[in-house]
PDB file of C-alpha atoms in Angstrom:
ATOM      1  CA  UNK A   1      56.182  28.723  51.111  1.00  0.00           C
ATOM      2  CA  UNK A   2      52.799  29.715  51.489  1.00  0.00           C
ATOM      3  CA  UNK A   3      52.714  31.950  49.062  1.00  0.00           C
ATOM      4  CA  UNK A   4      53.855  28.882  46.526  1.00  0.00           C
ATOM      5  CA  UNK A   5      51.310  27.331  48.062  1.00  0.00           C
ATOM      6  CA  UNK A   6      48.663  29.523  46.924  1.00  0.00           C
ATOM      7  CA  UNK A   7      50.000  29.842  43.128  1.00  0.00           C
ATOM      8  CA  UNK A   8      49.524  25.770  42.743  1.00  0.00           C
ATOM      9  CA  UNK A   9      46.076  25.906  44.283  1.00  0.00           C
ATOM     10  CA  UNK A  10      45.333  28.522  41.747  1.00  0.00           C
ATOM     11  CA  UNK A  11      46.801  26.760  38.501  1.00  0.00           C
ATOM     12  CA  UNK A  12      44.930  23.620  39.615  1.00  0.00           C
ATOM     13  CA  UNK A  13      41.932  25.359  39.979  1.00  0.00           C
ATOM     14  CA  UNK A  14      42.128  26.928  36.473  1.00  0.00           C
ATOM     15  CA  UNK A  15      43.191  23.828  34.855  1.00  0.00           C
ATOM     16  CA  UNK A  16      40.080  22.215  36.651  1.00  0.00           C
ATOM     17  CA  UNK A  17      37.740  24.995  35.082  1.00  0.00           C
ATOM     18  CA  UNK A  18      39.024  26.297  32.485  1.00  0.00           C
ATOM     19  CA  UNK A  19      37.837  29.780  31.184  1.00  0.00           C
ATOM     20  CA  UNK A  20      34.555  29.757  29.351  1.00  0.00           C
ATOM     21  CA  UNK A  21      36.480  31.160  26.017  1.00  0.00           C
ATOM     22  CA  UNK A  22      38.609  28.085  25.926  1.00  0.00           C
ATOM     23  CA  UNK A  23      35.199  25.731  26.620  1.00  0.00           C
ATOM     24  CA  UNK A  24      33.479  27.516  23.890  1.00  0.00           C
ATOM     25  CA  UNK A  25      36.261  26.882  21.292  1.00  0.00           C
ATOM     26  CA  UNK A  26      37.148  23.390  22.350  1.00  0.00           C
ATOM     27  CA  UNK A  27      33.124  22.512  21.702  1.00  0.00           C
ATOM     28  CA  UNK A  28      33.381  23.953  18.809  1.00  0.00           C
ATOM     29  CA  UNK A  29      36.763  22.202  17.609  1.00  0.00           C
ATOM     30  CA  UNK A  30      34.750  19.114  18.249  1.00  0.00           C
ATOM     31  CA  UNK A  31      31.481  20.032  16.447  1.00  0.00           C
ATOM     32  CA  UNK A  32      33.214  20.733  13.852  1.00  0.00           C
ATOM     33  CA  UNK A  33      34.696  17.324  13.584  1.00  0.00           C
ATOM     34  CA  UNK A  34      31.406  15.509  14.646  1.00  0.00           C
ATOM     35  CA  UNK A  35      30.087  17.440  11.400  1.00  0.00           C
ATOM     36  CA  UNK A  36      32.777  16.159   9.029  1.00  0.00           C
ATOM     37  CA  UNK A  37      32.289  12.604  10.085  1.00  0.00           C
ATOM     38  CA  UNK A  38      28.272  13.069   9.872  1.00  0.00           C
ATOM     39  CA  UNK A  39      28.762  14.269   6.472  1.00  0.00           C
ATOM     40  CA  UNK A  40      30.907  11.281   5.365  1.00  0.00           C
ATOM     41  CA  UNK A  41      27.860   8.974   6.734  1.00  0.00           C
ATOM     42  CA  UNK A  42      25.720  10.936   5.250  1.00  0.00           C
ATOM     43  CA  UNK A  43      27.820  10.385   1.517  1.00  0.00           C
ATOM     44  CA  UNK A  44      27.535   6.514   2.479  1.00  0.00           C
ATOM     45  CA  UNK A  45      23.790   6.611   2.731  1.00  0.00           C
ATOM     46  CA  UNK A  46      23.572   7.956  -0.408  1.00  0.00           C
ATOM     47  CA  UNK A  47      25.789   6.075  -2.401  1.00  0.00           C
ATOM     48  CA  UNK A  48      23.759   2.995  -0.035  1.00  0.00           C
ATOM     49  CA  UNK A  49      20.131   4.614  -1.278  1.00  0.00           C
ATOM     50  CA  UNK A  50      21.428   4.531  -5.151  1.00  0.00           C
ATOM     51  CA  UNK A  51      22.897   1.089  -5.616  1.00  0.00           C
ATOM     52  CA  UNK A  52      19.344  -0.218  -3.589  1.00  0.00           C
ATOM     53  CA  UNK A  53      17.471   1.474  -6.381  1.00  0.00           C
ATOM     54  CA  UNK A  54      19.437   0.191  -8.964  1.00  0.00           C
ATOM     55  CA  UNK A  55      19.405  -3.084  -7.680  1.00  0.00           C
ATOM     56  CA  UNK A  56      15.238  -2.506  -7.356  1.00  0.00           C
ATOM     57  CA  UNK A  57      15.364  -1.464 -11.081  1.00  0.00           C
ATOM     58  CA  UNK A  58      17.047  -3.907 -12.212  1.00  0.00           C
ATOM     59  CA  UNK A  59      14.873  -6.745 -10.363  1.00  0.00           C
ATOM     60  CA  UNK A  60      12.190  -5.127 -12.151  1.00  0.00           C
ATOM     61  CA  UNK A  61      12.819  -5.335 -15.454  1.00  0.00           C
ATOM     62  CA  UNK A  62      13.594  -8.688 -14.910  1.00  0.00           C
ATOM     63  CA  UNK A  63      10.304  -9.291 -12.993  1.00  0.00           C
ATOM     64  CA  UNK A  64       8.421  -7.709 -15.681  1.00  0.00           C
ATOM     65  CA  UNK A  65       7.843 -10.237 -18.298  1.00  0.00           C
ATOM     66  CA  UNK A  66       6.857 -12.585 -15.714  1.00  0.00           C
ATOM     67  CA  UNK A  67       4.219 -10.306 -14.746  1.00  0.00           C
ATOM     68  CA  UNK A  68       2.788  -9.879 -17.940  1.00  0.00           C
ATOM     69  CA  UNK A  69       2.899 -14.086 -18.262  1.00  0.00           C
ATOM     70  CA  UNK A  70       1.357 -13.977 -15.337  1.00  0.00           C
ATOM     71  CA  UNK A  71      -1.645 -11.985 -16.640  1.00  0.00           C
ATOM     72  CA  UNK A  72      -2.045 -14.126 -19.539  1.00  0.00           C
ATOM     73  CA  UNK A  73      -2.911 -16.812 -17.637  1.00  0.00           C
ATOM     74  CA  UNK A  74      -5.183 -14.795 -14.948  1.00  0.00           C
ATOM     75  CA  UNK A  75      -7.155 -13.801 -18.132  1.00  0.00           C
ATOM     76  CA  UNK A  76      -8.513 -17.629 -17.887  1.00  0.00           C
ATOM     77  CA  UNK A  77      -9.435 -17.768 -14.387  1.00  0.00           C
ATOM     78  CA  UNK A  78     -12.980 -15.890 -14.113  1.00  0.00           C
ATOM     79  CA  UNK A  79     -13.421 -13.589 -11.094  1.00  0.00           C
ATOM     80  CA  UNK A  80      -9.666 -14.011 -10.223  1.00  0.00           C
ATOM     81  CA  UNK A  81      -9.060 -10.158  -8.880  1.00  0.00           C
ATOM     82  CA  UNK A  82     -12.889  -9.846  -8.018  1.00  0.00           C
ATOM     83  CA  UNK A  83     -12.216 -12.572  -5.338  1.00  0.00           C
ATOM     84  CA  UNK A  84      -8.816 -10.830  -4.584  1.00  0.00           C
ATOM     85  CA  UNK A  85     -10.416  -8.198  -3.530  1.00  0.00           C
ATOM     86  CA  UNK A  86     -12.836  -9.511  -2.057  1.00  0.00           C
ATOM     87  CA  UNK A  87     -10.712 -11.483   0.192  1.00  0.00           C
ATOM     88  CA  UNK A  88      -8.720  -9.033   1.562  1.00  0.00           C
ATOM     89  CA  UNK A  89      -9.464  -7.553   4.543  1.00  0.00           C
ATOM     90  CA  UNK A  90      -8.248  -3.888   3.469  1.00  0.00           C
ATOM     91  CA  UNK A  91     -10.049  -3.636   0.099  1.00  0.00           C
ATOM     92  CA  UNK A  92     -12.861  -5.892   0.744  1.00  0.00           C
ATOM     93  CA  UNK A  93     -14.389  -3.255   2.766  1.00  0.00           C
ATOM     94  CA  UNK A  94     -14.021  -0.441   0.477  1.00  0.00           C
ATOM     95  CA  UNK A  95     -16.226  -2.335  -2.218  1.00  0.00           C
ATOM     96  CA  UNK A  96     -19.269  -0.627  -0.925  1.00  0.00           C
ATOM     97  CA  UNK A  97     -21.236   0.205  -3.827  1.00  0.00           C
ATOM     98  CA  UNK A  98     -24.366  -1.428  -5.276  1.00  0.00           C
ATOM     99  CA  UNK A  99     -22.485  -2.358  -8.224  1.00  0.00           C
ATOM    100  CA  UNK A 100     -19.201  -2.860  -6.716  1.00  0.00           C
ATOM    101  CA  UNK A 101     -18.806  -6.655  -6.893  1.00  0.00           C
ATOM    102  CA  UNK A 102     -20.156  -6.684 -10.753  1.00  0.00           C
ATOM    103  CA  UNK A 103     -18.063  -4.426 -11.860  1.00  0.00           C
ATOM    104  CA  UNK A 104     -15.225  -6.051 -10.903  1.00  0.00           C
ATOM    105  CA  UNK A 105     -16.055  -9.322 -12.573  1.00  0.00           C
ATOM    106  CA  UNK A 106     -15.443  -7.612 -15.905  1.00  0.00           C
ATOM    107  CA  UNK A 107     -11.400  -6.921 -14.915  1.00  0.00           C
ATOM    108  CA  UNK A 108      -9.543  -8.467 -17.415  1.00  0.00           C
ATOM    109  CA  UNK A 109      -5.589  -7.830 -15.660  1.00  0.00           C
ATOM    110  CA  UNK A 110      -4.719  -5.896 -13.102  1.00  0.00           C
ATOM    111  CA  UNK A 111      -0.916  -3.857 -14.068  1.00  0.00           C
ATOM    112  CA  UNK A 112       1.503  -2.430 -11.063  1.00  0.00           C
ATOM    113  CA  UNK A 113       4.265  -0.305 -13.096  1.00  0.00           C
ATOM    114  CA  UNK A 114       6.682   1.473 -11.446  1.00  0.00           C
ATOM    115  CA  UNK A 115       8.213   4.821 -13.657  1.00  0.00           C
ATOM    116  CA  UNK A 116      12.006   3.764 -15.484  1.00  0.00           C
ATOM    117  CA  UNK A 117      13.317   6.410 -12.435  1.00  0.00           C
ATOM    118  CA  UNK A 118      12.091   4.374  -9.354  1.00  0.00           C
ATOM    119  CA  UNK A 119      12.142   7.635  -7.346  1.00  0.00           C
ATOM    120  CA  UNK A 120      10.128   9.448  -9.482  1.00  0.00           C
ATOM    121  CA  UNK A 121       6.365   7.722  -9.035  1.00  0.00           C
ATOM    122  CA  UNK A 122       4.267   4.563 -10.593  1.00  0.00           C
ATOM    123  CA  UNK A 123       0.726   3.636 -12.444  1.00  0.00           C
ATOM    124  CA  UNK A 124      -2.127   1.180 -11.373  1.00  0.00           C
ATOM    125  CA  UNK A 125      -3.853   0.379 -14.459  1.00  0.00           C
ATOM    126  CA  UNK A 126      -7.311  -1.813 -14.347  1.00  0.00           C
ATOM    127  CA  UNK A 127      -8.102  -3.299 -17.862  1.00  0.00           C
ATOM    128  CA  UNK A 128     -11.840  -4.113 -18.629  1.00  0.00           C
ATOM    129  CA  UNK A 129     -13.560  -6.172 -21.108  1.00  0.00           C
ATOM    130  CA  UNK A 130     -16.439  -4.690 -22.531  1.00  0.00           C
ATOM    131  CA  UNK A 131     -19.019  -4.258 -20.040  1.00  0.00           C
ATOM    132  CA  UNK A 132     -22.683  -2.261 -19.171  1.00  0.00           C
ATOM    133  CA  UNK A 133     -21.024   0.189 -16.820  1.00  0.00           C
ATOM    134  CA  UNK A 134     -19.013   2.350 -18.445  1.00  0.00           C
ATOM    135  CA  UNK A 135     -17.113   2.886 -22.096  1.00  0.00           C
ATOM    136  CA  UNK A 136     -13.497   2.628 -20.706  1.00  0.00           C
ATOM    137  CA  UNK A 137     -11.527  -0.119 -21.391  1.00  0.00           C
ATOM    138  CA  UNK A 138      -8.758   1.680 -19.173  1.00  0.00           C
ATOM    139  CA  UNK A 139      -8.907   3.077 -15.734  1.00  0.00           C
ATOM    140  CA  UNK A 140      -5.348   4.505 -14.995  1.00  0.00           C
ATOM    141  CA  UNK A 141      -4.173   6.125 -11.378  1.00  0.00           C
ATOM    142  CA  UNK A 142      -0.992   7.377 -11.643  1.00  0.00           C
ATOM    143  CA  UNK A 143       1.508   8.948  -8.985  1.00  0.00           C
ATOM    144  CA  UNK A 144       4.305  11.806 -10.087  1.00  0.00           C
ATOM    145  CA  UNK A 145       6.529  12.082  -6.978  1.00  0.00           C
ATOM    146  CA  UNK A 146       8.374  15.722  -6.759  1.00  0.00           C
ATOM    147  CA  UNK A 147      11.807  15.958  -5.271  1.00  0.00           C
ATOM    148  CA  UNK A 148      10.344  18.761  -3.128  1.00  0.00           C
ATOM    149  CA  UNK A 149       7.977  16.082  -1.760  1.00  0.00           C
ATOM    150  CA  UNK A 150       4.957  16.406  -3.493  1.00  0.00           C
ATOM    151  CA  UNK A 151       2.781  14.037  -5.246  1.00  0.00           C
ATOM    152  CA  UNK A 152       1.014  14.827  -8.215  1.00  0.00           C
ATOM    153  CA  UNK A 153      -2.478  12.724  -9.150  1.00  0.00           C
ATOM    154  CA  UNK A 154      -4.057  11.776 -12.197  1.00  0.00           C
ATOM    155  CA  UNK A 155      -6.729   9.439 -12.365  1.00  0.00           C
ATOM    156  CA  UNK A 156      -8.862   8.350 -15.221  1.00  0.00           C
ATOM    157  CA  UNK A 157     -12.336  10.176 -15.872  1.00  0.00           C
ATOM    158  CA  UNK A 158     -14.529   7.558 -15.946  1.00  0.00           C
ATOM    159  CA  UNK A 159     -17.266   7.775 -18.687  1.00  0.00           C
ATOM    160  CA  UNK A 160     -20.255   5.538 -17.478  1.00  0.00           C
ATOM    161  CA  UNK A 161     -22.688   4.801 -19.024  1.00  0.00           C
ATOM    162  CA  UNK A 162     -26.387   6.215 -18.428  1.00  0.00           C
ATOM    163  CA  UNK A 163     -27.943   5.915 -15.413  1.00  0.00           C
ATOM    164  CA  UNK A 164     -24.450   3.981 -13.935  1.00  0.00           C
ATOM    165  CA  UNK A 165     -22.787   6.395 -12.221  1.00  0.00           C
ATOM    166  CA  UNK A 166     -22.799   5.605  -8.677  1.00  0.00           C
ATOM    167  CA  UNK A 167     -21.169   9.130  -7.391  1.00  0.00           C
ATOM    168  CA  UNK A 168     -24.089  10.940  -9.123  1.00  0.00           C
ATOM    169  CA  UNK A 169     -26.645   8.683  -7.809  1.00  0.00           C
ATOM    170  CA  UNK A 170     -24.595   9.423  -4.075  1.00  0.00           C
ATOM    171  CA  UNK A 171     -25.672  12.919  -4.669  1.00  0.00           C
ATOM    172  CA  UNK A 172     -28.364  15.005  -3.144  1.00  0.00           C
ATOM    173  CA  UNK A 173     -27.789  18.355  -4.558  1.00  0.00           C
ATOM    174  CA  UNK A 174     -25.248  18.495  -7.668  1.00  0.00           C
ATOM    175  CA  UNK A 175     -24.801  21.878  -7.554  1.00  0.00           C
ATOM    176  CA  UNK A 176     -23.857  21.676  -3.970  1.00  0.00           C
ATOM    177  CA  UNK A 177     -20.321  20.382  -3.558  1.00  0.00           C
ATOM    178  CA  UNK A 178     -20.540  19.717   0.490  1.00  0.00           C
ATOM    179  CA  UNK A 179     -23.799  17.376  -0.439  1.00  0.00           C
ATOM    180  CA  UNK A 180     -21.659  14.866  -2.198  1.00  0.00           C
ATOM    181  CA  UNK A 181     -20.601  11.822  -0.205  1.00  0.00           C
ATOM    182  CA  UNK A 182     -17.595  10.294  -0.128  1.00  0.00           C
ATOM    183  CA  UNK A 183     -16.187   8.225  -2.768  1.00  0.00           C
ATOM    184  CA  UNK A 184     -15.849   5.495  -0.037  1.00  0.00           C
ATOM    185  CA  UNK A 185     -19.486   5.698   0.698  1.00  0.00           C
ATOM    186  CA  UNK A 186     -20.476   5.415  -3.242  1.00  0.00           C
ATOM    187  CA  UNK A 187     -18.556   3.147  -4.883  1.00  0.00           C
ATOM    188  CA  UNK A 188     -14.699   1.752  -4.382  1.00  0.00           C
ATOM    189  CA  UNK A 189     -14.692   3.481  -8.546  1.00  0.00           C
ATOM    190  CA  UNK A 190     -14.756   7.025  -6.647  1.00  0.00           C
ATOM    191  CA  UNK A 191     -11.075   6.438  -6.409  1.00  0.00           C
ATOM    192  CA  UNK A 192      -9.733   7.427  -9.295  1.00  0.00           C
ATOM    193  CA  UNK A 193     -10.927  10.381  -9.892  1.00  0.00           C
ATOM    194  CA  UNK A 194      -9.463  11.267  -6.340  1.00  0.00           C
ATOM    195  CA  UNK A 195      -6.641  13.450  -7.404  1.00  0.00           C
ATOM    196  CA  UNK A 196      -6.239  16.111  -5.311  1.00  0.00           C
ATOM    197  CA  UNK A 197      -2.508  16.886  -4.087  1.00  0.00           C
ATOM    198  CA  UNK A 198      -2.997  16.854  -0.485  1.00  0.00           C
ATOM    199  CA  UNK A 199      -4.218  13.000  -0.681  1.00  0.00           C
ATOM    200  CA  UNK A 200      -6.078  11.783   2.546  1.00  0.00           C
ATOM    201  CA  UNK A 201      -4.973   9.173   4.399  1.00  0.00           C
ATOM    202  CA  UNK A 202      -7.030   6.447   2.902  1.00  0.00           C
ATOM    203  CA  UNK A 203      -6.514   7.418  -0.675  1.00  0.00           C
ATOM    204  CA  UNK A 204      -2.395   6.857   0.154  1.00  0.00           C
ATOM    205  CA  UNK A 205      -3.492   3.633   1.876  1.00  0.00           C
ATOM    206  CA  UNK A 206      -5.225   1.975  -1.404  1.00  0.00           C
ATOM    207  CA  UNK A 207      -2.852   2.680  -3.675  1.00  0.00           C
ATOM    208  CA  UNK A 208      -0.050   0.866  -1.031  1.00  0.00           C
ATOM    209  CA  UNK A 209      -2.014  -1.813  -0.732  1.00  0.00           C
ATOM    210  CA  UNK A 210      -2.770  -2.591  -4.224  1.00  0.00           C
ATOM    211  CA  UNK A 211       1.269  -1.946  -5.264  1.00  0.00           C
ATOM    212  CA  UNK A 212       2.726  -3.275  -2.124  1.00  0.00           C
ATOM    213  CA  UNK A 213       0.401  -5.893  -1.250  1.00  0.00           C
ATOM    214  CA  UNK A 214      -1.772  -7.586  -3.625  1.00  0.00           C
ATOM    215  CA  UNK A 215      -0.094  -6.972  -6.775  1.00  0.00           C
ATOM    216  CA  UNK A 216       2.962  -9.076  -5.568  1.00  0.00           C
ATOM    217  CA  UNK A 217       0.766 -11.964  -4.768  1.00  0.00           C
ATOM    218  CA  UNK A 218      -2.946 -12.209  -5.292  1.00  0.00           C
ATOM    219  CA  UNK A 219      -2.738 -15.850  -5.306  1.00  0.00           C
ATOM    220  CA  UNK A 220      -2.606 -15.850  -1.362  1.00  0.00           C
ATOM    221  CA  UNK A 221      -5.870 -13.806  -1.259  1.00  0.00           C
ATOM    222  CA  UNK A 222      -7.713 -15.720  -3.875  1.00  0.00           C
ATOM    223  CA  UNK A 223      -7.511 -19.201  -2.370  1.00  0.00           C
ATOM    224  CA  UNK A 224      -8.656 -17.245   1.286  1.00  0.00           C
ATOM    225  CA  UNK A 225     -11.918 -18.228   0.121  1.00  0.00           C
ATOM    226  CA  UNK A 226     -11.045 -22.202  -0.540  1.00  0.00           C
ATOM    227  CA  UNK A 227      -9.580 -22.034   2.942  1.00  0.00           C
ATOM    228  CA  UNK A 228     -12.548 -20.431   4.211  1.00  0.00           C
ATOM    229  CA  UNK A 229     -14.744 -23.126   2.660  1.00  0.00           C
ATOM    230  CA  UNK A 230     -11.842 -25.932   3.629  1.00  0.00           C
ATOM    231  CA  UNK A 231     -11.741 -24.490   7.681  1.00  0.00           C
ATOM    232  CA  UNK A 232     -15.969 -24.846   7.754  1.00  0.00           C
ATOM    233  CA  UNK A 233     -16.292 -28.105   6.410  1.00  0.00           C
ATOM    234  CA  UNK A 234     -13.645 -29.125   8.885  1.00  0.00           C
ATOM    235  CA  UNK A 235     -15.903 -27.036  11.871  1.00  0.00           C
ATOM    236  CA  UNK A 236     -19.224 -29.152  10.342  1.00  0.00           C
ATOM    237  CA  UNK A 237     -17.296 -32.726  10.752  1.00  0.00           C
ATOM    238  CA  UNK A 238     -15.774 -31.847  14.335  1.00  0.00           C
ATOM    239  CA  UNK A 239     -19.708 -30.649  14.967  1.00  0.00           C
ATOM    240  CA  UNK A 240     -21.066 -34.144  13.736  1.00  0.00           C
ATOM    241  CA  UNK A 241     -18.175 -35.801  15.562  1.00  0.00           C
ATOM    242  CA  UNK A 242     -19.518 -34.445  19.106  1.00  0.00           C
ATOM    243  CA  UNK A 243     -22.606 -35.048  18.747  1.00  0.00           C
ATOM    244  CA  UNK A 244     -21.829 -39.169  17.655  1.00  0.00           C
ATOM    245  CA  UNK A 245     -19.641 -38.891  20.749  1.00  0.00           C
ATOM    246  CA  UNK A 246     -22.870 -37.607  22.422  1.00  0.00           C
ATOM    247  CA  UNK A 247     -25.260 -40.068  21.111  1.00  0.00           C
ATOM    248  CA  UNK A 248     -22.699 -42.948  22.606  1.00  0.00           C
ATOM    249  CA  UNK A 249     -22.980 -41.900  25.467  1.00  0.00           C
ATOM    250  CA  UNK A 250     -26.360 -41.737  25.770  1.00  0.00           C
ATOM    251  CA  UNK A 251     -26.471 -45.385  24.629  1.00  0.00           C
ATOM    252  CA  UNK A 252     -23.905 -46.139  27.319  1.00  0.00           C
ATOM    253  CA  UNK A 253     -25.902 -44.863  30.039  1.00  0.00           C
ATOM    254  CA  UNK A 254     -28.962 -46.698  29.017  1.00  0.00           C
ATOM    255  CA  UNK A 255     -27.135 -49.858  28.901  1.00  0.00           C
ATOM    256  CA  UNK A 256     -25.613 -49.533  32.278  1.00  0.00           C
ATOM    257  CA  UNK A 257     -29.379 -48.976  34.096  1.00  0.00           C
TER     258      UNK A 257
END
């Protein structure tokens, strides 16, 4: 009897830890099958990721000619995208050369274009009327996304005219490349001829910004500035309306004595 005893205790014990073989191949049993259904996720985001984009390309084309209306009439409202820009608290800032403001003045339309392959990259094209700053009627930035994660630049060399160049008046030295400041401390124009493939930080920002943000809707950025005006005129009258309230009370006072 004891020694029957002593054969269960054992089997329990074994069943309770089981050799480290058996672990081993039971983890691996269900790795294996964790795997499988990762991989059929995995199938279901991408076949998620591909209808998205082909819903985004379709919504594009049909977004397009709107855009281009859209334009048209933009073309008849002077300083439109100057006061955009302005406006916004991003890009406002970056506008930090002399000539910044008055170049600006002289954009005719403003075009966000996103490549027929969604995944592959866009263009941010400025259009200019005729103007004392430089001979291009086109400044183009454009963005070439590899599928090995790179981004490839190209960016519009601006011809300006004489004497207009701000990044050449930002220099000390020409010949001396660490003497030249930074585009954002010469001119918001510095930008496109930023095209170097490890973009900073910034560079990435801008071009965000202008596609994600103000492209969409410069309307809401453009009547900032009739708010602005709107939300002082309203701090003037509450102003004059304390100081009537003031006044009657002073009056009051006097009457009482």
């Amino acid at each position: 009897m004891v020694a029957g005893n002593g054969k269960k205790s054992k089997l329990n014990e074994e069943q309770q830890h089981p050799p480290a073989d058996q672990i081993d191949a039971e983890l691996q049993l269900s790795l294996e099958k964790l795997k499988d259904v990762q991989d059929e996720l995995d199938k279901i985001h991408e076949e998620e990721s591909d209808e998205v984009l082909a819903i985004e390309q379709k919504y594009n084309e049909v977004r397009r000619p709107i855009y281009l209306k859209r334009n048209e009439l933009i073309k008849t409202m002077p300083d439109l995208w100057l006061t955009a820009f302005m406006s916004h608290p991003a890009l406002g800032d970056l506008l930090t050369g002399d000539d910044d403001h008055e170049i600006l003045k002289y954009v005719e339309s403003l075009d966000v274009a996103d490549f027929k392959d969604l995944k592959t990259g866009y263009s941010i094209t400025f259009n200019f009327k005729e103007n004392p700053y430089f001979h291009d009627t086109k400044l183009i930035k454009t963005f070439n996304f590899s599928d090995d994660g790179t981004t490839k630049i190209t960016g519009t060399d601006i011809k300006w005219k004489e004497g207009r160049d701000p990044a050449k008046n930002g220099v000390v030295d020409e010949k001396k490349k660490g003497n030249k400041r930074p585009w954002t401390e010469t001119s918001f124009f510095g930008w496109f001829g930023e095209t170097e493939q490890d973009i900073s930080e910034l560079q990435d920002d801008v071009s965000e910004i202008i596609k994600e943000d103000l492209w969409p809707n410069p309307l809401k950025y453009f009547n900032m500035e009739d708010a602005d005006e709107e939300d002082s005129d309203e701090d003037e009258e509450e102003s004059g309306d304390d100081g009537d309230e003031e006044d009657d009370a002073g009056e009051d006072g006097v009457k009482e004595e």
